[in-house]
Each structure stands twice: as structure tokens, then as C-alpha cells.
Coordinates of C-alpha atoms in Angstrom, one line a residue:
X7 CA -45.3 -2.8 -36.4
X8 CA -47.9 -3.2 -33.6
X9 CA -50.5 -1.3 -36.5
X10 CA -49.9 -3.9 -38.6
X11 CA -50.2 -6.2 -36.9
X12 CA -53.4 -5.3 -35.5
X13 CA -54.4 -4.9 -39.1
X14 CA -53.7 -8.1 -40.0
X15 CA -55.3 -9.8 -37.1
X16 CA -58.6 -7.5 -38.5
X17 CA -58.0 -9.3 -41.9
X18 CA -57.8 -12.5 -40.5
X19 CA -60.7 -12.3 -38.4
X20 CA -62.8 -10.8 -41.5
X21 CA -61.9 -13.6 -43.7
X22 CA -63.4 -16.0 -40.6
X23 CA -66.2 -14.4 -40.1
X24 CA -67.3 -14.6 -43.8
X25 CA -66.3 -18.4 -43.7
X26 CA -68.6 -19.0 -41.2
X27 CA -71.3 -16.5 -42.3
X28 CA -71.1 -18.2 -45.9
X29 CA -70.9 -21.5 -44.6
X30 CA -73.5 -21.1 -42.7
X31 CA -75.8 -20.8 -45.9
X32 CA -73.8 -23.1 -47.8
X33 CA -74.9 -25.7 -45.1
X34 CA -78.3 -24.8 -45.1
X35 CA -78.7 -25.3 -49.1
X36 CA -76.7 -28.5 -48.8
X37 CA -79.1 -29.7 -46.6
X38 CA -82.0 -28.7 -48.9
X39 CA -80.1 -30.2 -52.1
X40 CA -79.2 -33.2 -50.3
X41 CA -75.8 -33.1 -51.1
X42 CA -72.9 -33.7 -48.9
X43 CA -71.3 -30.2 -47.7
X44 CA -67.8 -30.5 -48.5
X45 CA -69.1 -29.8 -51.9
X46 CA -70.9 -27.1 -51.3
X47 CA -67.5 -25.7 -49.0
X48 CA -65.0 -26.2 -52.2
X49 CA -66.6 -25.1 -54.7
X50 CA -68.4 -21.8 -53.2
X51 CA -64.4 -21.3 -51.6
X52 CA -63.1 -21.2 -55.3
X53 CA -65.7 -18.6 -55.7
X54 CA -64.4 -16.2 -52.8
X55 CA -60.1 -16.9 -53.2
X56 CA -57.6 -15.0 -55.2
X57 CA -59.2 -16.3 -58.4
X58 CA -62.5 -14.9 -57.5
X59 CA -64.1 -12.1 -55.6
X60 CA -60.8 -12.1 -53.6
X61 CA -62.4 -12.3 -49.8
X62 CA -60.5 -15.1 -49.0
X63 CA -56.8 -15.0 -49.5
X64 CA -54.8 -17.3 -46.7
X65 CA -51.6 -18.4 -48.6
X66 CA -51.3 -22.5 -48.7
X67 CA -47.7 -21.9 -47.4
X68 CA -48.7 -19.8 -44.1
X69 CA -48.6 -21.2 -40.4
X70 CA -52.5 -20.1 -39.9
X71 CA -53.1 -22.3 -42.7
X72 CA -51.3 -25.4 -41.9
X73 CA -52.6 -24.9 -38.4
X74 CA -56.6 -24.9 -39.6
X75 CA -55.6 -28.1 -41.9
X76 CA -53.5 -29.7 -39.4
X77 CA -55.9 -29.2 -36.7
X78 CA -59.4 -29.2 -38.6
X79 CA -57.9 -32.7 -40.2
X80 CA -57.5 -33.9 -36.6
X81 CA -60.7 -33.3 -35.4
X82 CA -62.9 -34.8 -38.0
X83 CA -60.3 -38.2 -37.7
X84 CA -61.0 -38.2 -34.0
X85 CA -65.3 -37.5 -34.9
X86 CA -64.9 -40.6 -37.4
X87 CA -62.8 -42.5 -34.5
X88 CA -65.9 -42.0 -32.2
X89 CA -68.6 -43.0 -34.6
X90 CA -66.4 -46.7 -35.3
X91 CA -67.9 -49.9 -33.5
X92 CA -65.6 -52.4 -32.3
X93 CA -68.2 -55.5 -33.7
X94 CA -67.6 -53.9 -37.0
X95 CA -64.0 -53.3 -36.9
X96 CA -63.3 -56.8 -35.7
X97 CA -65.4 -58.2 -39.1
X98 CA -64.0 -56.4 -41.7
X99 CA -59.9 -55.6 -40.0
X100 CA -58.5 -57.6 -42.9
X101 CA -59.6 -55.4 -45.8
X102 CA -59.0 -52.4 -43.8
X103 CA -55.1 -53.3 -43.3
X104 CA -55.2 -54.5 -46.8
X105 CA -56.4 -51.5 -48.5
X106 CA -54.6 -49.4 -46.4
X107 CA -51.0 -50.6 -46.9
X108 CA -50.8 -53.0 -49.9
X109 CA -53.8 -51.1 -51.5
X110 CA -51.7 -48.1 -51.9
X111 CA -48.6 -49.6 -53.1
X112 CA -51.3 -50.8 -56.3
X113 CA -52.9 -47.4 -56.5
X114 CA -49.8 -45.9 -56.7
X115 CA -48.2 -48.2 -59.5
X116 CA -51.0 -48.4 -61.8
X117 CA -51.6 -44.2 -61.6
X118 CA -48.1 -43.9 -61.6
X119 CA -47.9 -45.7 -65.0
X120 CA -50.6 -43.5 -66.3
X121 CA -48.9 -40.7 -65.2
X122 CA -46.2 -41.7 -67.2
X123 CA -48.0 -42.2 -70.1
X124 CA -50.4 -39.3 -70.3
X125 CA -47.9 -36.4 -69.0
X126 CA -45.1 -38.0 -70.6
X127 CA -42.9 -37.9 -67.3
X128 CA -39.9 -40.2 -66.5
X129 CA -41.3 -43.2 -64.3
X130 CA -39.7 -41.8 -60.8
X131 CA -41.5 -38.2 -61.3
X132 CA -44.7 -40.2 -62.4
X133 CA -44.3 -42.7 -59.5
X134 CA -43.8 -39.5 -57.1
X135 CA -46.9 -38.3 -58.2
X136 CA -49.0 -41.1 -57.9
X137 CA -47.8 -41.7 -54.5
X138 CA -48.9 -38.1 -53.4
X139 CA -52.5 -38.8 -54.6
X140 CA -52.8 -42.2 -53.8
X141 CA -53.9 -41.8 -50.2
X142 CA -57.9 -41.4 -50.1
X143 CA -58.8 -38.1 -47.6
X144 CA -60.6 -38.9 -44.1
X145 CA -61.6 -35.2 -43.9
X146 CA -63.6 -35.5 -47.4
X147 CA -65.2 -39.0 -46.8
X148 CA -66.1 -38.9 -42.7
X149 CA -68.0 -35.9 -43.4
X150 CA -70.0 -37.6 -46.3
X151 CA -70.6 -40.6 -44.4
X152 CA -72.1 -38.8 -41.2
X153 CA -74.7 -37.5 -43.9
X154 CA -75.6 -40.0 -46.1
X155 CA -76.1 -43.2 -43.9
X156 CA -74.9 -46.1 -45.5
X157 CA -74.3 -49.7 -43.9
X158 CA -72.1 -49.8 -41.3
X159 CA -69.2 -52.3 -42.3
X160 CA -69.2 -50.3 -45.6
X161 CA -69.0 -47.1 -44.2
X162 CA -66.8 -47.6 -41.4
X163 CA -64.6 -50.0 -43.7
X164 CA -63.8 -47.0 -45.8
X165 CA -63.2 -44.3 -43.2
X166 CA -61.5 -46.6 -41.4
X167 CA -59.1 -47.3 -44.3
X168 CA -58.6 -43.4 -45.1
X169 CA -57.5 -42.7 -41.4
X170 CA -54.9 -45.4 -42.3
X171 CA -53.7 -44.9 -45.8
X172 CA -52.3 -41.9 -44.8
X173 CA -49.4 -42.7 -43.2
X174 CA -48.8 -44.8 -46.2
X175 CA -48.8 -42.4 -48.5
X176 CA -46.8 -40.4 -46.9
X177 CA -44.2 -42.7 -46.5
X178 CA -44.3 -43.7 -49.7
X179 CA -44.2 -40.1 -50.9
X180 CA -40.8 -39.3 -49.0
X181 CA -39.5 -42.5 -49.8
X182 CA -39.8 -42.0 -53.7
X183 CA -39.2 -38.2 -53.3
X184 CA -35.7 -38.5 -51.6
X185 CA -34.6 -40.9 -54.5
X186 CA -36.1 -38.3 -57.0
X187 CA -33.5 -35.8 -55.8
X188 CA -30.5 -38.3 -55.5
X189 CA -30.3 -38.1 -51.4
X190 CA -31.6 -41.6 -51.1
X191 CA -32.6 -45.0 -52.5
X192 CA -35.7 -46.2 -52.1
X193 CA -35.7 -49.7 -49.7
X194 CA -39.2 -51.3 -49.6
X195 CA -37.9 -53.2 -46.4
X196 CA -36.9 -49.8 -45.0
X197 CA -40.3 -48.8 -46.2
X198 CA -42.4 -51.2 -44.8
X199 CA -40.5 -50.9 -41.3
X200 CA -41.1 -47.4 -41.0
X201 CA -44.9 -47.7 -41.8
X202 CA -44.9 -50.2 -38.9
X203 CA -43.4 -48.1 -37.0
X204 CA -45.5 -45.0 -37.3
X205 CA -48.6 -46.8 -36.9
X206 CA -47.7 -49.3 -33.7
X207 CA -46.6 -45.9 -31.9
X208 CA -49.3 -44.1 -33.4
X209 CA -51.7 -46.8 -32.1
X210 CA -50.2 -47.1 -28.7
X211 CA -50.0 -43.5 -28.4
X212 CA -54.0 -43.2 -29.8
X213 CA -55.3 -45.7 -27.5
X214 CA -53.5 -44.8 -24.5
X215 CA -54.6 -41.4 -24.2
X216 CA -58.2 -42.4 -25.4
X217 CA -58.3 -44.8 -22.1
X218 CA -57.4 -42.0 -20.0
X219 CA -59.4 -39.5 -21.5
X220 CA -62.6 -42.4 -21.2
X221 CA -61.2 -42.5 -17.6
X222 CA -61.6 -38.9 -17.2
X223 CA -65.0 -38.4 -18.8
X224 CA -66.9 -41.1 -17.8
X225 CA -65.2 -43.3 -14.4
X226 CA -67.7 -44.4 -12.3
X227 CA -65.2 -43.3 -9.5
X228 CA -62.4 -41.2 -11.6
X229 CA -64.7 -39.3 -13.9
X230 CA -64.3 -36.2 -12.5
X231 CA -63.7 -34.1 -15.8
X232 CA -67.1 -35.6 -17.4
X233 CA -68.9 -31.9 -17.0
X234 CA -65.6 -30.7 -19.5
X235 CA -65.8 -33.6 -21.6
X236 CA -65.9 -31.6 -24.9
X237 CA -62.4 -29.3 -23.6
X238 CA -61.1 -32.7 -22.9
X239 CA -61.5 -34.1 -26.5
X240 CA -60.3 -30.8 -27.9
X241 CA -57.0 -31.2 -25.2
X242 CA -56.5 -34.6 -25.8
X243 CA -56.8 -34.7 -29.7
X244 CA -54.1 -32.1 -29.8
X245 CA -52.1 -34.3 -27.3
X246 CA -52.6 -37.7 -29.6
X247 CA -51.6 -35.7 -32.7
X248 CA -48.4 -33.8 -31.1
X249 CA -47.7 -36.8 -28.8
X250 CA -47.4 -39.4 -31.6
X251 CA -45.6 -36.9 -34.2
X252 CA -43.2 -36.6 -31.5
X253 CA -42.8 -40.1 -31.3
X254 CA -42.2 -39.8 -35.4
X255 CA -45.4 -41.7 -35.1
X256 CA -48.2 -40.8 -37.5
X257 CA -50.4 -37.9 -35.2
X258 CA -53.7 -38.9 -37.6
X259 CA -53.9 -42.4 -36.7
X260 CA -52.9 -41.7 -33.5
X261 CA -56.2 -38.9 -33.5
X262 CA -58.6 -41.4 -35.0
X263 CA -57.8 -44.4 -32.8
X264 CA -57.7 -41.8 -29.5
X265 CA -61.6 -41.0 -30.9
X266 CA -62.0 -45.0 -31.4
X267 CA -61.7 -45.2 -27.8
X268 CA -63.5 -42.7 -26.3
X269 CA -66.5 -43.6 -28.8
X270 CA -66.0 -47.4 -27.4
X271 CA -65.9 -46.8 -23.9
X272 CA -68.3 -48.7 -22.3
X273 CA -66.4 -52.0 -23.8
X274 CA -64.1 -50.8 -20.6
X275 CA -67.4 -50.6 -18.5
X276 CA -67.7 -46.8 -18.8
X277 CA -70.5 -44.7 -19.2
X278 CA -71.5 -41.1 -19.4
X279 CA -74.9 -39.7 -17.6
X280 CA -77.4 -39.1 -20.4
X281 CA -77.5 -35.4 -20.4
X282 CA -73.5 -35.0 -20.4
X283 CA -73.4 -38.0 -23.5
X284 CA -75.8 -35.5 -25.5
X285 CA -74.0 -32.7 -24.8
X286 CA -70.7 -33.8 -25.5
X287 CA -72.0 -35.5 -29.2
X288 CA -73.8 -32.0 -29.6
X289 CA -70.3 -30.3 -29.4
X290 CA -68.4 -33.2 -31.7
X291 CA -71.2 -32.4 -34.4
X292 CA -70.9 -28.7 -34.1
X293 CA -67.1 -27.9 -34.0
X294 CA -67.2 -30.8 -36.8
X295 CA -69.0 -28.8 -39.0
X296 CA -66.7 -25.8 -38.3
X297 CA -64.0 -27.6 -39.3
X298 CA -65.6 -28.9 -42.5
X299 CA -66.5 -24.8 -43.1
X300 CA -62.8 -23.8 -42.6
X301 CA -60.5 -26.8 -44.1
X302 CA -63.1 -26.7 -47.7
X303 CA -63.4 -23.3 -47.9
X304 CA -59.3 -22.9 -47.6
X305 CA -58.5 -25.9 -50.4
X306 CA -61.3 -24.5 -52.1
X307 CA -59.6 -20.8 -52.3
X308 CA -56.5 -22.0 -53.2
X309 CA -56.9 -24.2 -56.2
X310 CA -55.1 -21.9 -59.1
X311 CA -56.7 -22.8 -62.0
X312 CA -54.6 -21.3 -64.7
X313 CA -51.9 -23.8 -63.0
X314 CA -54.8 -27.0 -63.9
X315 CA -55.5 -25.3 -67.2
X316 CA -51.6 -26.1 -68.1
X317 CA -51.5 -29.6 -68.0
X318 CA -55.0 -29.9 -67.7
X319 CA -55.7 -33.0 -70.2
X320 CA -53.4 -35.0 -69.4
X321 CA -54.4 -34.5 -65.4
X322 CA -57.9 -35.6 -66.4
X323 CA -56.1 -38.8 -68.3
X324 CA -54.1 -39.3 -64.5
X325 CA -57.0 -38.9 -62.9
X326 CA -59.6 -40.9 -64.6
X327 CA -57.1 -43.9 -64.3
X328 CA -56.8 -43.2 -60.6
X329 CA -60.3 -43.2 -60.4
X330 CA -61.9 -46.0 -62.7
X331 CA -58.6 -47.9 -63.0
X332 CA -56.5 -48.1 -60.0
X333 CA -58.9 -48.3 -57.3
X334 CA -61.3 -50.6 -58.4
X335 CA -57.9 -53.0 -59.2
X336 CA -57.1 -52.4 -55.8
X337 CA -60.4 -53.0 -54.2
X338 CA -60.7 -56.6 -55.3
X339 CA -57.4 -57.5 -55.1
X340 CA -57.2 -56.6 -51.4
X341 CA -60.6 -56.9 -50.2
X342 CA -62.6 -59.7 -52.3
X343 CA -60.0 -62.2 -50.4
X344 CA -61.5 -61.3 -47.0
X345 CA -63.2 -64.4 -46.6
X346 CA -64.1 -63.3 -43.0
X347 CA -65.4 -60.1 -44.5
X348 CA -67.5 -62.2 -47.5
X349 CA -68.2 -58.6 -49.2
X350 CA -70.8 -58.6 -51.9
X351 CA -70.3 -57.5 -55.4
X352 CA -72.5 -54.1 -54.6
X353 CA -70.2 -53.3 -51.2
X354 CA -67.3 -53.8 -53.2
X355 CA -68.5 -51.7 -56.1
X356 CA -69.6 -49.0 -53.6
X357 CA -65.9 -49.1 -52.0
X358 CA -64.3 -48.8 -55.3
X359 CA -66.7 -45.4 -55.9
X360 CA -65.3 -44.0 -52.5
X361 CA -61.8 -43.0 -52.8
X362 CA -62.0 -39.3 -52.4
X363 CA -58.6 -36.9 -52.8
X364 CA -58.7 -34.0 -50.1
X365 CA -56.3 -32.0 -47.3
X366 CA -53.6 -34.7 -46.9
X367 CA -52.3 -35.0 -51.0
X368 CA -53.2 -31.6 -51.0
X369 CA -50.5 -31.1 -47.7
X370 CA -47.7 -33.4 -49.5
X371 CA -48.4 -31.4 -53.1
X372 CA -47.5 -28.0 -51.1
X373 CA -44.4 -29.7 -49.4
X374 CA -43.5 -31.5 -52.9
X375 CA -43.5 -26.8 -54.2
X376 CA -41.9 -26.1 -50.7
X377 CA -38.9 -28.6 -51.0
X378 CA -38.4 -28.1 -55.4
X379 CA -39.0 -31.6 -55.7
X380 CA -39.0 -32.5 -59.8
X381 CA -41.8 -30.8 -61.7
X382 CA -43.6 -29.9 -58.6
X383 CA -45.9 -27.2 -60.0
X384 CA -47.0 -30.5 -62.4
X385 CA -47.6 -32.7 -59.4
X386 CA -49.2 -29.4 -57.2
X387 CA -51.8 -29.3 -60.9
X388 CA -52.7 -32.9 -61.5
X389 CA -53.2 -33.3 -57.3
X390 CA -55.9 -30.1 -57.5
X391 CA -57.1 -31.4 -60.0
X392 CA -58.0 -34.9 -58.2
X393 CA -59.3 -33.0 -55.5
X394 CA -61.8 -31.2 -57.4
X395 CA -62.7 -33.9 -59.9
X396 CA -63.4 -37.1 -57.0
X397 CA -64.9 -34.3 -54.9
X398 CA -67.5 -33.0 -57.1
X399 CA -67.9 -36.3 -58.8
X400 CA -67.5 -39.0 -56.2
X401 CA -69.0 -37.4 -52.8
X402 CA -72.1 -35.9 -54.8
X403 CA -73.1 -39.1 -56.0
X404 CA -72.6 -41.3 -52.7
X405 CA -76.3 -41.4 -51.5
X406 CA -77.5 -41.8 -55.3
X407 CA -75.5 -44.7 -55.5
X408 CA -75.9 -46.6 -51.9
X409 CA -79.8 -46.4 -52.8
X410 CA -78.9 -47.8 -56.2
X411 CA -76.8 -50.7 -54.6
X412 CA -79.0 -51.2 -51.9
X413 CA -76.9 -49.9 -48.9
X414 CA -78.5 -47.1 -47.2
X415 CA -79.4 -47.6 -43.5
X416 CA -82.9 -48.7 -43.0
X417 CA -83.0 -45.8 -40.6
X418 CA -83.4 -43.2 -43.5
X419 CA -86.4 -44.6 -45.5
X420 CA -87.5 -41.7 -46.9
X421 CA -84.1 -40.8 -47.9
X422 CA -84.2 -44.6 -49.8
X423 CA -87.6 -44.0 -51.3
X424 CA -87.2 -41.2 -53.1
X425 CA -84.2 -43.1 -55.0

């Protein structure tokens, strides 16, 4: 027993070490082709998994996997957290709420119905479906928006929305799954009161921590911890996520507003000495792209392709509708009313681009296989699928089209110029 399991922790450690060690490169050439990474990641993971040259094999279903996703997911929410700007936030809160709650109650309906049509599913299975992919992924788009610098309210409106949505979705999921089985009925009242639930506590719990942890790092008088600052984010974004799934809260928003704080702090009059600010953001942007490595790599590994070969065209139907359809429906219906907001045609047509599918469907599609919800495998296909179509689609064209619309930062000229 203790051989194998010595074994296994040499597996393990192997299949890191070549994450890294191709990750590494894969970086580098993303950097040279301009692209985001998280491309790069997926598709060079599908490449080394089961399916491939077989040097990465960590089962969806495994603890060590949930654990990367879980955690890895976590981190970059609390990374996009810090990089939000309260000025922006207060501008543009409507269409965030909007688009995070109502705006995926009209993804889900219009892709459900597609889903219906195209895969020929009854309208409960479809509508289960939709709701699993309906969420947009903050590990996919915070990523692509700390590379390709686009205006702020645009950028921050969407990563803000995708740190959100999620708790949606997965409310929504559960709430259409359990009367997909027959051990519920689905109450949009009981619905709607949950999802405030989870995201008042999740909030609560998120800024709470984030003051302290502000308090901690940079107190004039009580900043004693601000030499640790980077163990303290890693303690205390475990702490937000545990803390506010404890609470039956939902631990991502709870991550992203606990990062919202500590990137905000001087609103509370705090301040970090230059050298220790540096240091910390030069240990957010590292363990960041770590994360990136390990949570694209593993989704990428893991996509089984003769599954997405079986109901392959009718996927791409789902999927194009979710894409071209849905969201842009849902982008003008729940932002374009933001009067406070007063979003252009060109920020709204860039929002309605950005809706990437990544680790959190991907999470529900597993649990959907886990639990033997109705045509799971179906569900576990077409969600793959819309990972792999909005990620190699969507976040490679993102810089391409800000230029095109007009919305890169002035800060990257060069990267605007050669548009």
C-alpha cells in the first residue's frame, strides 16, 4: 500500500511538472502570437490527455481535480476582484445585476428552446441543459481581460457579471435538475430567494474578510502581516470560499468581492509601502498564471471527443444559438436600459461577443454524470462542446475585435495600431 502510494504521488508530480514545463512554452508562444493563453492551455491539454499522447490523465471525477478547479477558480475570481475599481462598479452596477440574474434566466430559455429543437429533447432535459451552460466562466474571461486591455467599464462590466452569474446558474441548474428527476418542483419565488440568499451572505462574508485582510496588510497601525501579504491572500481566499459555502453562500462571489476589497483599500484610507504593493501584485500575477496552466490544461485533457462526435451537430446547432442568439437577446434586453450606464452600440456589441463557457458548466456537466441526471452524457457533450467552441472562437478574437470597435486602452497603442 505505502509503494503505491508513493507511486502515485510520483505520477502525480510528473504530470505537474510537465504542466508547468509545457505551459511554460505555451505561454511564451501566446505571448509571441498575441493570443490570450487559455487558448493556448486547452487546446495543447487535449493534445497531452487520454485522447492524445496520454501524459496527462487526472480523472474529472477525482478529489485532486476538483481541488485544482475549485481552488485555481478561486484565485483568478479573487485576481479579477483586485483589478475592479469602485468608480467603475458604481457606473455600470445596473447591467451587472441585470445580466447576472435576469440575463441568465433569458440565456437559458432561448438555448433551452434550441436545445429542444436541434437535439430533439423534451423541454425539461433541454431547459436543464441550457441552464448548465448558461453561466459565462470568470476563469476563461479574467485571464483574457488582464491581456488584452480593453476599456474599463467594459471589461470590468463583464468580469464582473461572470463572478456573479454563477451562482445563478447554479441555482437554476439544481432547481430544474431536481424537477427532472421528480424530487422537486421548480418554484421561481423559492428560486429567486435562494439566489438572494447566497449572494447577501456571499457578499457579507466576501467583504468582511477582505476588510480584515486590508487591515492586516496594509494598517497604518494594525498592518502587521503586510511583509506576508501574498500568504495572507492565499489564507484568506480559501477562508472567503470555505467560509461562505459554509454559510450555503456562494464561496466564488464570496472570493471575488473578498479580492474587490483588498484591490480597493485605500477607499478605507489604507495603503501598502511601495516595495511590499509590487511584490504582492508580482505574486497575484504569477500564481495567476499557474492557475491558468493547471485549470486549462485539466479541461483541456478531459474533453472526450468521441462523446462530442455523437451528438456533435446538433451541439454545434445549441451552441451557435447560445452564442449568436441568446446572448446578444440578453445583452440588450438587460443592459441597453441602463440609462446610468448609457452604453454605446460598439460596448454592447463587444459584451454580447464575450460570454465565454469554461470550469464552472464544466463542474455542473460532471455533477449532472455523477448524480444520473436525464441524458447526462448528452448534456456532459453539448457543454464540452461550448467550452471548446466560445473558447477558441470568442477569447481568440477579443483584442481583434476591441480594436475593431474602438475599445482598447489608450495605454497599448502599438497593440491598436497594428489593427
Amino acid at each position: 500500500m505505502t509503494t503505491y502510494s508513493i507511486e502515485f504521488a510520483k505520477h502525480i508530480l510528473l504530470q505537474f511538472g510537465v504542466i508547468l514545463a509545457v505551459g511554460s512554452s505555451c505561454a511564451v508562444l501566446s505571448k509571441k502570437l498575441k493570443i490570450p493563453d487559455v487558448v493556448t492551455f486547452l487546446l495543447v491539454g487535449t493534445l497531452l490527455g487520454p485522447g492524445g499522447l496520454g501524459w496527462i490523465d487526472i480523472k474529472a471525477d477525482s478529489a485532486l481535480n476538483q481541488l485544482l478547479l475549485i481552488f485555481g477558480s478561486c484565485y483568478l475570481l479573487f485576481d479579477g476582484g483586485v483589478s475592479m475599481r469602485f468608480r467603475v462598479i458604481q457606473e455600470v452596477w445596473v447591467t451587472i445585476v441585470s445580466l447576472a440574474t435576469a440575463g441568465v434566466l433569458i440565456t437559458a430559455a432561448i438555448t433551452g428552446l434550441a436545445a429542444h429543437v436541434f437535439l430533439g429533447l423534451p423541454f425539461l432535459v433541454a431547459l436543464l441543459l441550457a441552464s448548465v451552460i448558461a453561466s459565462t466562466d470568470p476563469a476563461t474571461l479574467i485571464p483574457v481581460f488582464r491581456q488584452v486591455r480593453v476599456k474599463d467599464r467594459v471589461s470590468q462590466t463583464v468580469m464582473s457579471e461572470s463572478a456573479f452569474n454563477d451562482a445563478t446558474g447554479a441555482i437554476l441548474t439544481f432547481s430544474v435538475l431536481g424537477v427532472a428527476m421528480g424530487t422537486g418542483q421548480f418554484s421561481l419565488q423559492a428560486a429567486a430567494l435562494e439566489l438572494v440568499h447566497q449572494a447577501l451572505l456571499g457578499l457579507v462574508a466576501g467583504a468582511l474578510l477582505g476588510y480584515l485582510a486590508a487591515t492586516l496588510i496594509a494598517h497604518e497601525r494594525y498592518g502587521f502581516l503586510q511583509e506576508y501579504a501574498p500568504l495572507v491572500s492565499l489564507m484568506a481566499v480559501i477562508a472567503a470560499y470555505l467560509g461562505a459555502s459554509g454559510l450555503h453562500a456562494s464561496g466564488f462571489m464570496a472570493v471575488f468581492v473578498f479580492g474587490f476589497m483588498v484591490g480597493n483599500k485605500e477607499l478605507f484610507g489604507f495603503e501598502m509601502k511601495e516595495g511590499e504593493q509590487e511584490r504582492m501584485d508580482d505574486f497575484v500575477e504569477t500564481t495567476s498564471l499557474i492557475m491558468r496552466m493547471f485549470i486549462f490544461f485539466l479541461l483541456g485533457s478531459q474533453v472526450d471527443f468521441a462523446l462530442i462526435n455523437q451528438y456533435f451537430l446538433g451541439g454545434i446547432g445549441v451552441v451557435v444559438v447560445l452564442m449568436l442568439v441568446a446572448r446578444p437577446i440578453t445583452v440588450f434586453v438587460c443592459a441597453l436600459p441602463d440609462r446610468r450606464a448609457r452604453w454605446s452600440i460598439e460596448e454592447l456589441l463587444f459584451i454580447c461577443w464575450t460570454r465565454e463557457t469554461g470550469v464552472i458548466p464544466g463542474a455542473l456537466a460532471g455533477l449532472m454524470l455523477g448524480v444520473g441526471a436525464p441524458q447526462a452524457r448528452l448534456i456532459s457533450s453539448v457543454t464540452f462542446l461550448a467550452i471548446l467552441v466560445t473558447i477558441l472562437t470568442q477569447a481568440t478574437t477579443t483584442r481583434w475585435l476591441a480594436g475593431r470597435l474602438g475599445l482598447l486602452e489608450a495605454s497599448a497603442p502599438a497593440e491598436a495600431a497594428s489593427r
